Short mmCIF file of C-alpha atoms and ligand atoms in Angstrom, two decimals:
data_model
loop_
_atom_site.label_atom_id
_atom_site.label_comp_id
_atom_site.label_asym_id
_atom_site.label_seq_id
_atom_site.Cartn_x
_atom_site.Cartn_y
_atom_site.Cartn_z
CA MET Q 1 -90.36 217.10 -9.13
CA THR Q 2 -93.43 214.85 -8.32
CA HIS Q 3 -93.02 211.63 -5.88
CA ASP Q 4 -94.82 208.81 -6.56
CA PHE Q 5 -96.09 207.17 -3.63
CA LEU Q 6 -98.80 204.81 -3.99
CA GLN Q 7 -96.23 203.48 -6.25
CA PRO Q 8 -96.69 199.15 -6.75
CA LEU Q 9 -94.34 197.60 -4.35
CA VAL Q 10 -93.54 193.87 -4.61
CA GLY Q 11 -89.90 192.60 -2.45
CA CYS Q 12 -88.81 190.07 -0.71
CA PHE Q 13 -87.56 188.78 2.80
CA ALA Q 14 -85.21 187.53 2.97
CA MET Q 15 -81.81 186.91 5.52
CA PRO Q 16 -79.06 188.29 4.73
CA ALA Q 17 -80.54 190.29 1.93
CA GLY Q 18 -77.48 190.72 -0.89
CA GLU Q 19 -77.19 190.70 -4.22
CA ASP Q 20 -79.98 188.75 -5.39
CA PRO Q 21 -80.18 188.41 -9.38
CA THR Q 22 -84.25 188.15 -8.91
CA VAL Q 23 -84.30 192.26 -7.91
CA VAL Q 24 -82.66 193.02 -11.70
CA MET Q 25 -84.90 190.03 -13.04
CA ILE Q 26 -88.07 191.44 -11.83
CA GLU Q 27 -87.18 195.39 -12.79
CA ALA Q 28 -86.22 194.73 -16.47
CA ALA Q 29 -89.96 193.46 -16.35
CA PHE Q 30 -91.41 196.28 -14.91
CA ARG Q 31 -88.83 198.99 -17.10
CA HIS Q 32 -89.73 197.13 -20.09
CA HIS Q 33 -93.44 196.92 -19.79
CA GLY Q 34 -93.60 200.18 -18.32
CA LEU Q 35 -94.80 199.78 -15.59
CA ASN Q 36 -94.33 202.05 -11.84
CA TRP Q 37 -94.15 199.12 -9.64
CA ARG Q 38 -90.70 198.84 -7.59
CA TYR Q 39 -89.23 195.62 -6.28
CA ILE Q 40 -86.77 196.08 -3.25
CA ASN Q 41 -85.36 193.33 -0.70
CA CYS Q 42 -85.46 193.10 2.40
CA GLU Q 43 -83.43 191.93 5.23
CA VAL Q 44 -85.61 190.29 7.54
CA ALA Q 45 -84.62 188.15 10.87
CA PRO Q 46 -86.61 185.02 11.95
CA GLU Q 47 -88.15 186.91 14.90
CA ASP Q 48 -89.25 190.49 13.30
CA LEU Q 49 -90.78 188.08 10.15
CA GLY Q 50 -94.11 188.52 11.11
CA ASP Q 51 -93.94 192.04 11.88
CA ALA Q 52 -93.01 192.04 8.13
CA VAL Q 53 -95.35 190.00 7.24
CA ARG Q 54 -97.47 193.21 9.44
CA GLY Q 55 -95.54 195.99 7.46
CA ALA Q 56 -95.86 194.63 3.89
CA ARG Q 57 -99.96 194.27 4.78
CA ALA Q 58 -101.27 197.66 6.32
CA MET Q 59 -98.76 199.26 3.49
CA GLY Q 60 -100.55 197.63 0.84
CA TRP Q 61 -98.00 195.24 -0.39
CA ARG Q 62 -98.82 193.50 -4.02
CA GLY Q 63 -97.11 190.61 -2.59
CA PHE Q 64 -92.96 189.94 -1.35
CA ASN Q 65 -91.25 186.28 -1.88
CA CYS Q 66 -89.45 184.95 0.24
CA SER Q 67 -86.93 183.35 0.38
CA ILE Q 68 -83.95 180.89 3.08
CA PRO Q 69 -84.40 181.53 6.32
CA HIS Q 70 -88.61 182.68 6.27
CA LYS Q 71 -90.13 180.07 2.92
CA VAL Q 72 -91.86 177.44 5.78
CA ALA Q 73 -91.90 180.07 8.85
CA VAL Q 74 -94.26 182.66 6.99
CA ILE Q 75 -97.13 180.41 6.23
CA ALA Q 76 -98.23 180.83 10.33
CA HIS Q 77 -98.41 184.78 9.30
CA LEU Q 78 -100.88 184.01 5.74
CA ASP Q 79 -104.46 183.48 5.72
CA GLY Q 80 -104.04 180.47 2.52
CA LEU Q 81 -101.95 178.32 0.51
CA GLY Q 82 -102.16 177.26 -2.90
CA ALA Q 83 -102.83 174.05 -4.14
CA SER Q 84 -98.58 173.43 -4.79
CA ALA Q 85 -97.68 175.60 -1.42
CA GLU Q 86 -100.27 172.85 0.46
CA ILE Q 87 -98.30 170.11 -0.66
CA ILE Q 88 -95.29 171.68 -0.70
CA GLY Q 89 -95.27 172.93 2.72
CA ALA Q 90 -93.26 176.59 2.52
CA VAL Q 91 -94.25 179.46 0.67
CA ASN Q 92 -91.09 181.66 -2.37
CA THR Q 93 -93.86 184.26 -3.23
CA VAL Q 94 -97.01 185.41 -1.44
CA VAL Q 95 -99.16 187.02 -3.22
CA ARG Q 96 -102.08 189.75 -2.32
CA ARG Q 97 -105.50 188.61 -3.89
CA GLY Q 98 -108.76 191.12 -2.29
CA ASP Q 99 -107.17 190.99 1.41
CA LYS Q 100 -105.96 188.27 2.02
CA LEU Q 101 -102.72 187.16 1.47
CA ILE Q 102 -101.79 183.88 -0.04
CA GLY Q 103 -98.60 181.56 0.03
CA GLU Q 104 -97.43 179.79 -3.53
CA ASN Q 105 -94.96 178.31 -4.18
CA THR Q 106 -93.02 179.51 -7.52
CA ASP Q 107 -89.85 177.56 -7.80
CA GLY Q 108 -90.99 174.00 -9.00
CA LYS Q 109 -94.30 175.72 -11.43
CA GLY Q 110 -90.60 178.07 -12.94
CA PHE Q 111 -89.07 175.03 -13.83
CA VAL Q 112 -92.48 173.52 -14.78
CA GLY Q 113 -92.47 175.44 -17.06
CA ALA Q 114 -89.47 176.41 -19.15
CA LEU Q 115 -88.54 172.20 -19.56
CA SER Q 116 -92.27 172.07 -20.74
CA ARG Q 117 -90.65 174.58 -23.19
CA VAL Q 118 -88.61 170.79 -24.50
CA ILE Q 119 -90.68 168.17 -23.34
CA ASP Q 120 -94.09 167.54 -22.66
CA PRO Q 121 -93.77 166.22 -19.38
CA ALA Q 122 -96.80 164.00 -18.85
CA GLY Q 123 -96.54 160.52 -19.19
CA GLN Q 124 -92.88 160.80 -18.24
CA ARG Q 125 -90.89 158.39 -15.72
CA VAL Q 126 -88.41 160.90 -13.97
CA VAL Q 127 -85.36 161.11 -12.17
CA LEU Q 128 -84.14 163.96 -9.11
CA PHE Q 129 -81.13 163.57 -7.78
CA GLY Q 130 -81.45 165.78 -4.49
CA ALA Q 131 -83.93 165.80 -1.13
CA GLY Q 132 -83.83 169.11 -0.51
CA GLY Q 133 -85.96 172.74 -0.88
CA ALA Q 134 -85.89 172.66 -4.36
CA ALA Q 135 -85.28 169.55 -5.53
CA ARG Q 136 -89.36 169.03 -3.16
CA ALA Q 137 -91.22 172.08 -4.95
CA VAL Q 138 -89.72 169.87 -7.91
CA ALA Q 139 -90.75 167.06 -7.04
CA VAL Q 140 -94.13 167.93 -6.59
CA GLU Q 141 -94.91 170.21 -10.19
CA LEU Q 142 -93.12 167.87 -11.61
CA ALA Q 143 -96.77 164.89 -10.30
CA LEU Q 144 -99.43 167.39 -10.83
CA ALA Q 145 -97.48 168.07 -14.62
CA GLY Q 146 -99.15 164.18 -14.93
CA VAL Q 147 -95.24 163.16 -14.75
CA ALA Q 148 -95.74 158.47 -14.14
CA HIS Q 149 -93.17 158.35 -11.93
CA ILE Q 150 -90.77 160.43 -9.83
CA THR Q 151 -87.53 157.98 -8.95
CA VAL Q 152 -85.25 159.85 -6.28
CA VAL Q 153 -81.77 159.72 -5.64
CA ASN Q 154 -80.29 161.28 -2.88
CA ARG Q 155 -76.72 160.83 -0.40
CA SER Q 156 -78.66 160.83 2.75
CA ALA Q 157 -81.24 157.88 2.97
CA GLY Q 158 -83.36 160.19 4.99
CA ARG Q 159 -84.42 163.10 2.94
CA GLY Q 160 -85.09 161.14 -0.26
CA GLN Q 161 -87.14 158.89 1.70
CA THR Q 162 -89.68 161.51 2.83
CA VAL Q 163 -90.07 163.48 -0.68
CA ALA Q 164 -90.74 160.30 -2.41
CA SER Q 165 -93.52 159.77 0.14
CA LEU Q 166 -94.05 162.76 -0.43
CA ILE Q 167 -95.13 162.20 -3.85
CA ASP Q 168 -96.90 158.61 -3.77
CA ASP Q 169 -99.01 160.35 -0.44
CA LYS Q 170 -100.43 163.13 -1.80
CA THR Q 171 -99.69 163.52 -5.29
CA PRO Q 172 -101.42 161.46 -8.56
CA ALA Q 173 -97.91 159.91 -9.19
CA SER Q 174 -96.40 157.61 -7.82
CA ALA Q 175 -93.04 157.34 -6.81
CA ASP Q 176 -90.20 155.69 -4.97
CA TYR Q 177 -85.77 156.42 -3.71
CA ALA Q 178 -83.02 155.10 -4.64
CA PRO Q 179 -80.69 156.05 -2.69
CA TRP Q 180 -76.16 157.14 -4.02
CA ASN Q 181 -73.65 155.56 -3.72
CA GLY Q 182 -71.31 155.26 -6.09
CA THR Q 183 -71.87 155.92 -9.38
CA TYR Q 184 -75.76 156.48 -10.48
CA ALA Q 185 -76.73 154.44 -13.76
CA ILE Q 186 -80.04 155.65 -15.40
CA PRO Q 187 -82.59 153.56 -15.92
CA LYS Q 188 -83.85 152.59 -20.11
CA GLY Q 189 -87.44 154.48 -20.12
CA THR Q 190 -86.05 157.18 -18.45
CA GLY Q 191 -87.56 160.34 -19.72
CA ILE Q 192 -86.80 163.39 -18.07
CA VAL Q 193 -83.70 163.07 -15.74
CA VAL Q 194 -82.44 166.08 -12.86
CA ASN Q 195 -80.14 167.94 -10.92
CA ALA Q 196 -81.71 169.48 -8.43
CA THR Q 197 -78.30 169.20 -5.94
CA SER Q 198 -76.37 172.11 -5.16
CA LEU Q 199 -74.08 170.30 -7.46
CA GLY Q 200 -72.30 172.66 -9.61
CA LEU Q 201 -73.21 175.99 -8.27
CA TYR Q 202 -70.86 179.12 -8.01
CA PRO Q 203 -67.83 178.90 -7.08
CA ASN Q 204 -67.67 174.38 -7.02
CA VAL Q 205 -68.48 174.91 -11.26
CA ASP Q 206 -66.69 171.85 -11.84
CA GLN Q 207 -69.24 168.91 -9.19
CA THR Q 208 -71.32 167.77 -10.53
CA PRO Q 209 -73.59 164.64 -9.99
CA ASP Q 210 -72.22 161.07 -10.09
CA VAL Q 211 -73.91 159.68 -12.92
CA ASP Q 212 -72.82 157.21 -15.22
CA THR Q 213 -73.41 159.67 -18.57
CA ASP Q 214 -72.67 156.76 -20.89
CA THR Q 215 -76.29 155.83 -19.50
CA LEU Q 216 -77.96 159.00 -20.94
CA SER Q 217 -79.53 158.18 -24.71
CA PRO Q 218 -80.62 161.14 -27.08
CA ASP Q 219 -84.55 160.42 -26.53
CA MET Q 220 -83.76 161.81 -22.90
CA VAL Q 221 -84.30 165.73 -21.55
CA VAL Q 222 -81.55 166.61 -19.05
CA ALA Q 223 -82.55 169.58 -17.29
CA ASP Q 224 -80.78 171.68 -14.39
CA GLY Q 225 -81.33 173.58 -11.94
CA ILE Q 226 -77.97 175.66 -11.14
CA HIS Q 227 -78.43 178.93 -12.43
CA ASN Q 228 -74.80 180.07 -11.87
CA PRO Q 229 -73.43 179.34 -14.64
CA PRO Q 230 -76.32 178.01 -16.40
CA LEU Q 231 -74.39 175.72 -18.78
CA THR Q 232 -72.98 172.71 -16.06
CA GLN Q 233 -70.80 169.77 -15.94
CA PHE Q 234 -73.66 168.33 -15.98
CA LEU Q 235 -75.03 169.33 -19.75
CA LYS Q 236 -72.91 169.83 -20.97
CA ALA Q 237 -72.21 165.83 -20.92
CA ALA Q 238 -75.86 165.41 -21.40
CA GLN Q 239 -75.76 167.84 -24.57
CA ALA Q 240 -72.27 165.77 -25.09
CA ARG Q 241 -73.57 162.47 -25.82
CA GLY Q 242 -77.10 163.68 -27.84
CA CYS Q 243 -80.08 165.03 -25.27
CA LYS Q 244 -81.80 168.05 -24.73
CA THR Q 245 -80.84 170.55 -21.74
CA ALA Q 246 -83.46 172.50 -19.56
CA ASP Q 247 -81.12 174.89 -17.84
CA GLY Q 248 -81.26 176.65 -13.52
CA LEU Q 249 -82.14 179.95 -15.40
CA GLY Q 250 -84.22 179.17 -16.70
CA MET Q 251 -86.34 178.19 -14.01
CA LEU Q 252 -84.97 181.53 -12.52
CA VAL Q 253 -86.43 183.27 -14.61
CA GLY Q 254 -89.54 181.47 -14.70
CA GLN Q 255 -89.78 182.00 -11.55
CA GLY Q 256 -90.18 185.50 -11.91
CA VAL Q 257 -93.03 185.34 -14.63
CA ILE Q 258 -95.00 183.31 -12.65
CA GLY Q 259 -94.25 185.86 -9.56
CA LEU Q 260 -95.15 189.36 -12.55
CA LYS Q 261 -98.54 187.09 -13.71
CA TYR Q 262 -100.25 187.39 -9.49
CA TRP Q 263 -98.83 190.00 -8.99
CA THR Q 264 -99.64 192.36 -12.19
CA GLY Q 265 -101.39 189.90 -13.99
CA ILE Q 266 -99.01 190.70 -16.85
CA ASP Q 267 -97.51 187.90 -19.19
CA ALA Q 268 -94.02 189.46 -18.37
CA ASP Q 269 -91.03 188.88 -20.65
CA ALA Q 270 -89.34 185.85 -20.87
CA GLY Q 271 -86.22 186.90 -23.46
CA VAL Q 272 -85.78 190.27 -21.06
CA MET Q 273 -85.64 188.57 -17.43
CA ARG Q 274 -83.23 186.53 -19.05
CA GLN Q 275 -81.28 189.26 -20.95
CA ALA Q 276 -81.22 191.65 -17.62
CA LEU Q 277 -79.29 188.69 -16.07
CA LEU Q 278 -76.81 187.33 -18.59
CA ASP Q 279 -76.08 191.66 -18.59
CA LEU Q 280 -74.66 190.29 -14.45
CA GLY Q 281 -72.71 188.03 -15.88
CA LEU Q 282 -74.32 184.65 -14.56
P1 LIG B 1 -80.62 171.81 -0.04
O1 LIG B 1 -79.02 172.64 1.19
O2 LIG B 1 -81.96 172.21 0.64
O3 LIG B 1 -80.37 170.93 -0.64
C1 LIG B 1 -79.55 169.86 -1.43
C2 LIG B 1 -79.41 169.01 -1.56
O4 LIG B 1 -78.54 168.80 -2.60
C3 LIG B 1 -78.87 167.65 -0.70
O5 LIG B 1 -80.03 167.39 -1.85
C4 LIG B 1 -78.17 167.93 -0.49
O6 LIG B 1 -78.32 166.02 0.08
C5 LIG B 1 -77.32 167.93 -2.19
N1 LIG B 1 -76.14 167.37 -1.79
C6 LIG B 1 -75.63 168.72 -1.11
N2 LIG B 1 -74.18 167.49 -1.52
C7 LIG B 1 -73.78 167.04 -1.85
C8 LIG B 1 -73.09 166.30 -2.90
N3 LIG B 1 -71.77 166.56 -2.85
N4 LIG B 1 -73.38 164.74 -2.84
C9 LIG B 1 -74.73 164.38 -3.47
N5 LIG B 1 -75.86 165.84 -2.97
C10 LIG B 1 -75.51 166.80 -2.28
O7 LIG B 1 -80.29 172.75 -1.78
P2 LIG B 1 -81.65 173.79 -2.08
O8 LIG B 1 -83.08 172.47 -2.13
O9 LIG B 1 -82.62 174.61 -1.36
O10 LIG B 1 -81.27 173.89 -3.77
C11 LIG B 1 -80.57 173.73 -4.33
C12 LIG B 1 -80.02 173.83 -5.80
O11 LIG B 1 -81.19 174.27 -6.67
C13 LIG B 1 -78.96 175.28 -5.55
O12 LIG B 1 -76.71 174.60 -5.61
C14 LIG B 1 -79.80 176.36 -5.49
O13 LIG B 1 -79.01 177.23 -6.54
C15 LIG B 1 -80.47 175.70 -6.59
N6 LIG B 1 -81.97 176.65 -7.00
C16 LIG B 1 -82.57 176.66 -8.62
C17 LIG B 1 -83.55 177.28 -8.67
C18 LIG B 1 -83.43 178.52 -9.60
O14 LIG B 1 -84.63 179.10 -10.02
N7 LIG B 1 -82.75 178.19 -10.76
C19 LIG B 1 -84.24 177.77 -7.20
C20 LIG B 1 -84.82 177.53 -5.93
C21 LIG B 1 -83.23 176.61 -6.15
P3 LIG B 1 -77.83 165.35 1.27
O15 LIG B 1 -79.96 165.17 1.85
O16 LIG B 1 -77.57 164.00 1.28
O17 LIG B 1 -77.96 166.89 1.79
#
């Protein structure tokens, strides 16, 4: 029997660490590409985060993901931030570069990667529903990918205005906030519509953003951050209107592909990773 104590490790610091599709997706890629690596899910209480990061350093981990509630708190324990993580102010992926641990944010990068297979974001006008952590990351990456303007539509005005100001102040794109009082009509000239709220996430699969779907037109691309189920009511309505769509499973896989590139240097097979998630029943 052989023991490979030098097997490279990456992982996730989460709280609580439950069933995590990311483990399945990343380990499927390791197997497919013949990498003898492991991805480990660790439950880390907020007060233990510093010790957990020191442990990852001491054990030579190649990196790790951070879930809520660690995405902001982890920054104090790192040596530096990537450009978009700096603007977003949150980290979901940590990468060991030399002897430094650098924080990156792949939430929005995965989204833009998946979206870019359907439309080039450069120069587009975007309507973005939501202003939470996912929306903030998506907005920053869309802005860095060259969209012209983002209208942030959110139930809570304060959070919506904060994301719009962040885009206006810290990126080359312009942005404004639009209140979400009743059914929202998509303005003409919009190229990309994004649901980055939690509406439609399992088990609330019948929830959908309050949008006048008659204002969707076939020249618009509609994207949803919800990965479970991948075909949300919102995407179904958009497809019925003739729109091209990008689903949240593509965003999740896109994040995994970028994380694997950071950690291992390989270009992972997105199809294998998506199939591993579909096999889970997502
Ligand atoms: P947050 O809790 O930070 O934000 C939730 C957002 O949804 C807020 O804008 C909130 O509005 C809005 N919202 C919630 N309920 C309603 C409602 N009834 N009506 C209108 N707006 C509502 O969550 P996150 O940003 O972290 O995540 C949002 C979604 O994105 C999650 O469902 C998550 O699964 C998904 N996600 C997907 C990823 C992927 O890889 N596919 C990656 C990361 C997230 P308000 O500000 O008014 O409360």
